[in-house]
Backbone as a printed PyTorch tensor [residue, N CA C, xyz], in Angstrom:
tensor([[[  0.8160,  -1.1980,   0.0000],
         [  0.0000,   0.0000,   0.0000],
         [  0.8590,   1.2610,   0.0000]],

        [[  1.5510,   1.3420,   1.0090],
         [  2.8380,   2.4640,   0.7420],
         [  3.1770,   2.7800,  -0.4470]],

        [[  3.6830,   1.7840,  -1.2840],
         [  4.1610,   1.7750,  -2.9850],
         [  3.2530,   2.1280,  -3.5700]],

        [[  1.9340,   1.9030,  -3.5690],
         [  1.1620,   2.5640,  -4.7030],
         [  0.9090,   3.9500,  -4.1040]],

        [[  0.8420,   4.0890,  -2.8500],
         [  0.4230,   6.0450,  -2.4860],
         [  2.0140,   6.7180,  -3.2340]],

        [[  2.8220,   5.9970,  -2.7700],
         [  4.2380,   6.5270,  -2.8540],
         [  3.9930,   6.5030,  -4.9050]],

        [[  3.8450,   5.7530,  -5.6520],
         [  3.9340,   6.0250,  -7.2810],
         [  3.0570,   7.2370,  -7.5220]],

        [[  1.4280,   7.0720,  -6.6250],
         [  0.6480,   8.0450,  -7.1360],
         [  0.6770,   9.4560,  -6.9120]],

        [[  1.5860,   9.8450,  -5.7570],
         [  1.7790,  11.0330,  -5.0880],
         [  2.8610,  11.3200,  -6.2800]],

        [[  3.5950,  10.1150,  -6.2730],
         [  4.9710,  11.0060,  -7.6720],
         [  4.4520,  11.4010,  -8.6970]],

        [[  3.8030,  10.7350,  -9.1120],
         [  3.2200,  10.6180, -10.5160],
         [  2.2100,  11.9530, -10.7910]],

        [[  1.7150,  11.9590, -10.0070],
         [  0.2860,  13.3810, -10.0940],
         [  1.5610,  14.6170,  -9.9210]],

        [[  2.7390,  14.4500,  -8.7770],
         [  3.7120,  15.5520,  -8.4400],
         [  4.4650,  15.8980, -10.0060]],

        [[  4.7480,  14.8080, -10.7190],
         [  5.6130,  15.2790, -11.2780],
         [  4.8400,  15.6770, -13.4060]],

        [[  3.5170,  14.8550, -13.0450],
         [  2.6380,  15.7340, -14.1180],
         [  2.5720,  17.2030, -14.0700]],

        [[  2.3360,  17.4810, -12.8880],
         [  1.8610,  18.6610, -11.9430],
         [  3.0550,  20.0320, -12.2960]],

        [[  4.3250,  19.2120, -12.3380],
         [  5.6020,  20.4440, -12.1780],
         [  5.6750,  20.3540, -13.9500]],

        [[  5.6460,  19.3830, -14.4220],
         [  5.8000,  19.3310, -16.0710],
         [  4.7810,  20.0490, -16.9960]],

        [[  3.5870,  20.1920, -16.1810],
         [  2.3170,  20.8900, -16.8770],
         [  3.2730,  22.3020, -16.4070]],

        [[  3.5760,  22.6620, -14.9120],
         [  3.5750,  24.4660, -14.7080],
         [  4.8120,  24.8550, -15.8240]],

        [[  5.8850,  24.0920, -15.8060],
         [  6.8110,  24.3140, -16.2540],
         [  7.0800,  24.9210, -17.4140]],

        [[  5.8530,  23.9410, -18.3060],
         [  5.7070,  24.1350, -19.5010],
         [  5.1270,  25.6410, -19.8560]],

        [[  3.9780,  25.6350, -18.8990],
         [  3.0560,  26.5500, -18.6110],
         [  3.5510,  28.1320, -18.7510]],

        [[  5.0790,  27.6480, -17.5220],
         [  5.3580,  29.0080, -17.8340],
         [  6.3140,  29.3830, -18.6660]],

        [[  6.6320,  28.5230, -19.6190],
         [  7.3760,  28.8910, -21.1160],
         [  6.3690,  30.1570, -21.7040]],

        [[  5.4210,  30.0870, -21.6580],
         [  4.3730,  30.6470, -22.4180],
         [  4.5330,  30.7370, -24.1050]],

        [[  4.3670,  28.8500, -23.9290],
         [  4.2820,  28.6200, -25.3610],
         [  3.1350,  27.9090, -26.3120]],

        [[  2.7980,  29.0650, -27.2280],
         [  1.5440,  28.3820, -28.0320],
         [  1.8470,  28.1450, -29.0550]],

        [[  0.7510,  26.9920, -28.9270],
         [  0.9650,  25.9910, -30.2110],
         [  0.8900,  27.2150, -31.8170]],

        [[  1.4740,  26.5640, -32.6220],
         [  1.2260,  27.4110, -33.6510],
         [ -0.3850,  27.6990, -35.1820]],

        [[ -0.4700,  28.8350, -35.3470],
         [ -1.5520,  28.8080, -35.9530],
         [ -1.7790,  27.7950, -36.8820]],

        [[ -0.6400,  27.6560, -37.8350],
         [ -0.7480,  26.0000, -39.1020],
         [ -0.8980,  24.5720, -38.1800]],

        [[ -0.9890,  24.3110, -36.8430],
         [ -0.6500,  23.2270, -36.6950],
         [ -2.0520,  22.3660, -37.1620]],

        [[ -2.1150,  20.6790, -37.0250],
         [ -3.0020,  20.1750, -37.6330],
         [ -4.1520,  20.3330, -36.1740]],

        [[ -3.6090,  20.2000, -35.1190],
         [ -4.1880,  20.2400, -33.8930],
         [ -4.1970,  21.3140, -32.8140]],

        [[ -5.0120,  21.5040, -31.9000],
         [ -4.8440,  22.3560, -31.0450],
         [ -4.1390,  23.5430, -31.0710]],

        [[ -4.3590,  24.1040, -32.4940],
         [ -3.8610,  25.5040, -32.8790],
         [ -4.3200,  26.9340, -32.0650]],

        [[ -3.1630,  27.8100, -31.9230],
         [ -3.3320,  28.6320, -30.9260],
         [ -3.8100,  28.2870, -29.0410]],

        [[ -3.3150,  27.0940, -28.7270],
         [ -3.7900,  27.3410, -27.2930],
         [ -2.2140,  26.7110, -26.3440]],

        [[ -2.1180,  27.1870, -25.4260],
         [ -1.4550,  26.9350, -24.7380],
         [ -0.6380,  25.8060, -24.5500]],

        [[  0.7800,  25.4180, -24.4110],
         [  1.2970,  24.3540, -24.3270],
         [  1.5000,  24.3420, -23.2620]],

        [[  0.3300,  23.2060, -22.1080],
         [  0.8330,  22.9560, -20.7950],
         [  0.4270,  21.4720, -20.7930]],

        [[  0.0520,  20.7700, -21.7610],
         [ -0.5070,  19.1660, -21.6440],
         [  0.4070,  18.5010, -22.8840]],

        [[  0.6300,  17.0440, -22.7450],
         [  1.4120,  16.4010, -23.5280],
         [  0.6120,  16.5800, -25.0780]],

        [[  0.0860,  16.8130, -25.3900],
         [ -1.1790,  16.4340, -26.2700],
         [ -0.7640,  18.1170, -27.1850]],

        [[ -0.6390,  19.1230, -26.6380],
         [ -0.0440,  20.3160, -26.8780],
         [  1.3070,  20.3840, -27.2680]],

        [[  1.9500,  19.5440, -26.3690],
         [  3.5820,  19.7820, -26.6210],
         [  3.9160,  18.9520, -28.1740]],

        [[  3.1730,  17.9830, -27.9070],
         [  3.3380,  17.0390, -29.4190],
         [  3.4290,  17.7470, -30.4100]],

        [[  1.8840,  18.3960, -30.5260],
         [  1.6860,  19.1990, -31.8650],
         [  2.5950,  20.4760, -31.9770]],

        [[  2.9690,  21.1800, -31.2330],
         [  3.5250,  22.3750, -31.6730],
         [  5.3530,  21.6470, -31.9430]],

        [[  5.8490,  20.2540, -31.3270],
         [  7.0780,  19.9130, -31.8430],
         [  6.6830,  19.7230, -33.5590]],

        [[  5.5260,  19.2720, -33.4610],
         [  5.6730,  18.6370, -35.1910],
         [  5.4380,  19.7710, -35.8860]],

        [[  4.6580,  21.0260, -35.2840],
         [  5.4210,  21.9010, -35.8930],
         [  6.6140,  22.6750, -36.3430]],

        [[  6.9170,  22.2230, -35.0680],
         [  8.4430,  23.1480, -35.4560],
         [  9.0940,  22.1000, -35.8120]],

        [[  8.8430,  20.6130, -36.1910],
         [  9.3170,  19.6890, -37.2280],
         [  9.4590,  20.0090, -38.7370]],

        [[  7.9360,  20.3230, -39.2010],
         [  7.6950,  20.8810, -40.2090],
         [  8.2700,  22.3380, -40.7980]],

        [[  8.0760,  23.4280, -39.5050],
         [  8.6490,  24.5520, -40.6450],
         [ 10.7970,  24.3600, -40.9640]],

        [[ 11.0810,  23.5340, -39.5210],
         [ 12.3890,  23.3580, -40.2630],
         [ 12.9690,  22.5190, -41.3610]],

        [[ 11.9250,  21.6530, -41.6750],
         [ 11.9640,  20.8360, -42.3860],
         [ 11.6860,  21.6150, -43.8310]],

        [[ 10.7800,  22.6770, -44.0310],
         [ 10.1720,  23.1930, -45.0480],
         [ 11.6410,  24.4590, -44.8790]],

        [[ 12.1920,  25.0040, -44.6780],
         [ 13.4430,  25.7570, -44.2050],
         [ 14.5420,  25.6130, -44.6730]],

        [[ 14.9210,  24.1740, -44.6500],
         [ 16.2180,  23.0130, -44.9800],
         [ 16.0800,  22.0920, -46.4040]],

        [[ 14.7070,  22.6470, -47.1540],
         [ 14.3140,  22.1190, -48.1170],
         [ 14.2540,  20.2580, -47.9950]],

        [[ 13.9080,  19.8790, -46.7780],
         [ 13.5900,  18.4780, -46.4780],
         [ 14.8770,  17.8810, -45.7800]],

        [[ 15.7950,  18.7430, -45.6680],
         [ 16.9650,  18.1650, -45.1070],
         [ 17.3030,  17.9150, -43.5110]],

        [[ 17.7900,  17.3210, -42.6200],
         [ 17.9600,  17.4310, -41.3940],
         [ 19.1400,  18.4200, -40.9130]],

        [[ 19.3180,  18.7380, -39.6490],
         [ 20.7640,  19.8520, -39.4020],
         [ 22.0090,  19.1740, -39.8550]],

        [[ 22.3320,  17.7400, -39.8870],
         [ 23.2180,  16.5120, -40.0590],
         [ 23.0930,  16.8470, -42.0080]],

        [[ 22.6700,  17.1760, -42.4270],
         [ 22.3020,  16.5780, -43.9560],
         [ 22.8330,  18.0590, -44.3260]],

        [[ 22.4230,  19.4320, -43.5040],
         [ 22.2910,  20.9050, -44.1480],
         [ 24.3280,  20.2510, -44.0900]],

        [[ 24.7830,  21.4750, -45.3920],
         [ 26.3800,  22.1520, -45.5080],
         [ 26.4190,  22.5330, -44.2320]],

        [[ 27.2940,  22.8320, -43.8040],
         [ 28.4200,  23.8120, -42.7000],
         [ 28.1200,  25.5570, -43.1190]],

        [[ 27.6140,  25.2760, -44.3470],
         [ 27.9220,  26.9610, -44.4260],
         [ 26.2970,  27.7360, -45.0670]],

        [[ 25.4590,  26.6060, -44.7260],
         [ 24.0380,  27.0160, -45.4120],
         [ 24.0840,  27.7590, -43.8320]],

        [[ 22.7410,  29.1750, -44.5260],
         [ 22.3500,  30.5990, -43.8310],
         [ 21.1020,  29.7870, -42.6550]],

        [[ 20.3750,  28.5480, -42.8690],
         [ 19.2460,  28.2210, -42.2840],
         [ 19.7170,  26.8420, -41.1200]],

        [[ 21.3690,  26.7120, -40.9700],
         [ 21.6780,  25.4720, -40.0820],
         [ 21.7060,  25.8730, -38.7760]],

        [[ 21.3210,  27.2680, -38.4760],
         [ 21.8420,  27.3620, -36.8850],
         [ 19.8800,  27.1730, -36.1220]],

        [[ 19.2130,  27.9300, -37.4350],
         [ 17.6640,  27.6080, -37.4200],
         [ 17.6390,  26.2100, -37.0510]],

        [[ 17.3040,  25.7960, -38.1640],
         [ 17.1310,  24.4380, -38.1990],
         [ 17.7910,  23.5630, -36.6960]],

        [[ 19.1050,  23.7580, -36.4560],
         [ 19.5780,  23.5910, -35.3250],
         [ 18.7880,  23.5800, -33.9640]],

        [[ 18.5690,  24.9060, -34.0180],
         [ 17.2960,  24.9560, -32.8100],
         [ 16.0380,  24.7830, -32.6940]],

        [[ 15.4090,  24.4360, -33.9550],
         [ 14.4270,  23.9660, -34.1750],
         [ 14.5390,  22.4340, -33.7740]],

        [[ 15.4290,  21.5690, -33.8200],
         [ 16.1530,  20.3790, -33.2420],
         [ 16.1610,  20.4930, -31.7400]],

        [[ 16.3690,  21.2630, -31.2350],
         [ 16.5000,  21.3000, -29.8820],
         [ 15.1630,  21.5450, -29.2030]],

        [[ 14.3370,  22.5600, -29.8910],
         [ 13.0500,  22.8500, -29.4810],
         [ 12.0660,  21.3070, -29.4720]],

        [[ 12.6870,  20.6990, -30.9170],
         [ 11.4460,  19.9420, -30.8060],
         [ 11.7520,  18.8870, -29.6410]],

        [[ 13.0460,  18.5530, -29.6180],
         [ 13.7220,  17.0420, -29.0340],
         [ 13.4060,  18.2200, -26.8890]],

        [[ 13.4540,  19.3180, -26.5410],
         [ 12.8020,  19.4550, -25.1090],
         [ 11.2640,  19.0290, -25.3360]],

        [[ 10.4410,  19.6180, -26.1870],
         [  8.7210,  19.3700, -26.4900],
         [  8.9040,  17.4220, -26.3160]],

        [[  9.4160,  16.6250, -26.8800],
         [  8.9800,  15.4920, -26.9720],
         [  9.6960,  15.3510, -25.6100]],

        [[ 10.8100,  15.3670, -24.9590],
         [ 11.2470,  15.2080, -23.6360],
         [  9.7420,  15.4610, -22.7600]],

        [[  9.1240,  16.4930, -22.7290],
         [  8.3320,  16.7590, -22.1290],
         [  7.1760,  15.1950, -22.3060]],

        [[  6.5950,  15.1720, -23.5850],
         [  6.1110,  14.5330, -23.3220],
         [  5.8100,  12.9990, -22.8590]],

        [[  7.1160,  12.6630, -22.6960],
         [  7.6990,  11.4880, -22.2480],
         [  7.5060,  11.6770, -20.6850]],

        [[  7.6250,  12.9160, -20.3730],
         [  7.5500,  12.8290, -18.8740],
         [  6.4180,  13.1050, -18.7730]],

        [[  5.5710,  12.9680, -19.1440],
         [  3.8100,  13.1250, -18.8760],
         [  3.9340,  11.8650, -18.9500]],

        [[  4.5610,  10.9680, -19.8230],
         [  4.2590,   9.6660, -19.8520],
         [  4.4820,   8.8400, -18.6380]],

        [[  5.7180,   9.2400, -18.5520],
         [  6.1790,   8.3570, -17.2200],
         [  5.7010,   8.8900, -15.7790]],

        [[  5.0870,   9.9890, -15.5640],
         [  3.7150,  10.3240, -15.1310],
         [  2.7720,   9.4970, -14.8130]],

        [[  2.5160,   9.6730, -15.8080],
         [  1.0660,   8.6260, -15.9960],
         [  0.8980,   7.1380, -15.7680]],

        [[  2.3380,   6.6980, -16.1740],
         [  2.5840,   5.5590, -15.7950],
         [  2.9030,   4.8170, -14.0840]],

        [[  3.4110,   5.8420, -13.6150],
         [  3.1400,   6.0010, -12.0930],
         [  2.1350,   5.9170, -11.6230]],

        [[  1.2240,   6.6470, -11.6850],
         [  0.1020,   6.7560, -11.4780],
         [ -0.6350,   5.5250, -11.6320]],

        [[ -0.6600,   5.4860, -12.9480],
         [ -1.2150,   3.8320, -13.1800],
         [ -0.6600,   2.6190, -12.4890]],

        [[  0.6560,   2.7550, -12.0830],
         [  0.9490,   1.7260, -12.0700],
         [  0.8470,   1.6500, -10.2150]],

        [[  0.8400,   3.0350,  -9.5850],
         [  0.2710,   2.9250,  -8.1400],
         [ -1.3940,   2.2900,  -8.1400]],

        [[ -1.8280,   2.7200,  -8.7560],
         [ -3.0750,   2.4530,  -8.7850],
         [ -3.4640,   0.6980,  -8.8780]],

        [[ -2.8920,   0.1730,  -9.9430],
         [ -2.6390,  -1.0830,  -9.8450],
         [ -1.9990,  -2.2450,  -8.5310]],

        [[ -0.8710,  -1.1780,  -8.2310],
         [ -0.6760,  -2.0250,  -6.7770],
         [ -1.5780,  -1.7550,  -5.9030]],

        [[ -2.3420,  -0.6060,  -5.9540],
         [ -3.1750,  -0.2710,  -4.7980],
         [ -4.4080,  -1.7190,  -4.9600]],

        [[ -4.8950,  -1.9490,  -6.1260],
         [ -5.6710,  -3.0490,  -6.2420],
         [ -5.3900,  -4.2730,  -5.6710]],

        [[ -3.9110,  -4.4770,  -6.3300],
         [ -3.3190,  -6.2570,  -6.0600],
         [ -3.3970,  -6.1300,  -4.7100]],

        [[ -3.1200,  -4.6990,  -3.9090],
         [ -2.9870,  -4.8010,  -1.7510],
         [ -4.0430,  -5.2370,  -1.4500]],

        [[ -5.3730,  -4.5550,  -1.8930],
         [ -6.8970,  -4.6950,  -1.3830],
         [ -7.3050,  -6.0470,  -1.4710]],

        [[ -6.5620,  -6.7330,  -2.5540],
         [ -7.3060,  -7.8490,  -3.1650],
         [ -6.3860,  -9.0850,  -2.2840]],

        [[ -5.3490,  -8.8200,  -2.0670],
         [ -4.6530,  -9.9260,  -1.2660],
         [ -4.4360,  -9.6440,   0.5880]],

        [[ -5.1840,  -8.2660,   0.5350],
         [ -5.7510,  -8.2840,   2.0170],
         [ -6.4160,  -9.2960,   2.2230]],

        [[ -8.2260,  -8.6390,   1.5600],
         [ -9.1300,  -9.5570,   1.3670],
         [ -8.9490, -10.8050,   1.2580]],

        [[ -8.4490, -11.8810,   0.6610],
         [ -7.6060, -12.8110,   0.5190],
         [ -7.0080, -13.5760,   1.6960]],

        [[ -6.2700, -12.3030,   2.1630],
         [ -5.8030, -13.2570,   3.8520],
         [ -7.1010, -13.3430,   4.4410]],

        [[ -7.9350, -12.5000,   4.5020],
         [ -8.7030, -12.0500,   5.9520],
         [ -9.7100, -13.6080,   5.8560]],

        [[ -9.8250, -14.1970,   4.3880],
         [-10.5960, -14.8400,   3.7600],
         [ -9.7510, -16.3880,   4.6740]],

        [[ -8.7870, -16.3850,   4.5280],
         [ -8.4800, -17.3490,   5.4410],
         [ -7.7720, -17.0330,   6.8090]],

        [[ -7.9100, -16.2150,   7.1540],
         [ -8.1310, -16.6200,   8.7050],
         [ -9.2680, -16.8790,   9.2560]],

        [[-10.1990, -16.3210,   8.3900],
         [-11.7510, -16.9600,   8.6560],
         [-11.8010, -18.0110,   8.7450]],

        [[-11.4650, -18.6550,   7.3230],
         [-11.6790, -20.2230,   7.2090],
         [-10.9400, -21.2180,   8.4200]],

        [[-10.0610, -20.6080,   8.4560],
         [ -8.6390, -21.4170,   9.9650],
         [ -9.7320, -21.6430,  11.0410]],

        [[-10.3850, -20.2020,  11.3080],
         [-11.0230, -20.4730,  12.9390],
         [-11.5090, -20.8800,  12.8290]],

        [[-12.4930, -21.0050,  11.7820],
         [-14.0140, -22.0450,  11.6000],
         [-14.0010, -23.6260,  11.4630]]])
């Protein structure tokens, strides 16, 4: 029982600091994106779409090329560059919503298997005395 309060307290804690964090980037998604255009990036679901944006315009930038693929001396590699970095923190982020969530879930789950193998004992010490 400890272990699952102990996953779910992390898990909600560390959604919790990854949502403000984000929050207070004060970064919105962009107007072209396919999803959740113009609103706030503080949920994994947000961070996704505005990386694949900034997937796309560096990609459309580099004429399809990656920062690895651009010359040394093209005008759009230091862009593109940080457009690499922007997107690869956005998906960091949402990995840690993941592993979040997975805490959570996965307290929640032990919290079940405790209840259920309480119940379980209590089920035979009954049976013993009787």
């Amino acid at each position: 029982m400890v272990a699952a309060g102990i996953l779910i307290v992390a898990g909600v804690t560390t959604y919790t600091v990854v949502s403000t964090t984000l929050a207070n980037q004060h970064i919105t998604v962009s107007d072209d994106a396919e999803h959740f255009a113009g609103q706030k990036v503080n949920q994994p679901w947000e961070a996704y779409a505005q990386a694949n944006v900034i997937a796309k315009h560096a990609s459309d930038m580099a004429g399809g090329k990656t920062y690895a693929e651009l010359p040394r001396d093209d005008p759009n590699r230091n862009s593109v560059m940080n457009a690499s970095f922007l997107q690869a923190s956005l998906f960091t982020s949402v990995v840690a919503f993941g592993v979040a969530a997975l805490a959570v879930g996965l307290g929640v789950v032990f919290f079940l298997i405790a209840m259920a193998l309480n119940r379980l004992s209590r089920r035979d010490v009954v049976a013993a005395a009787t």
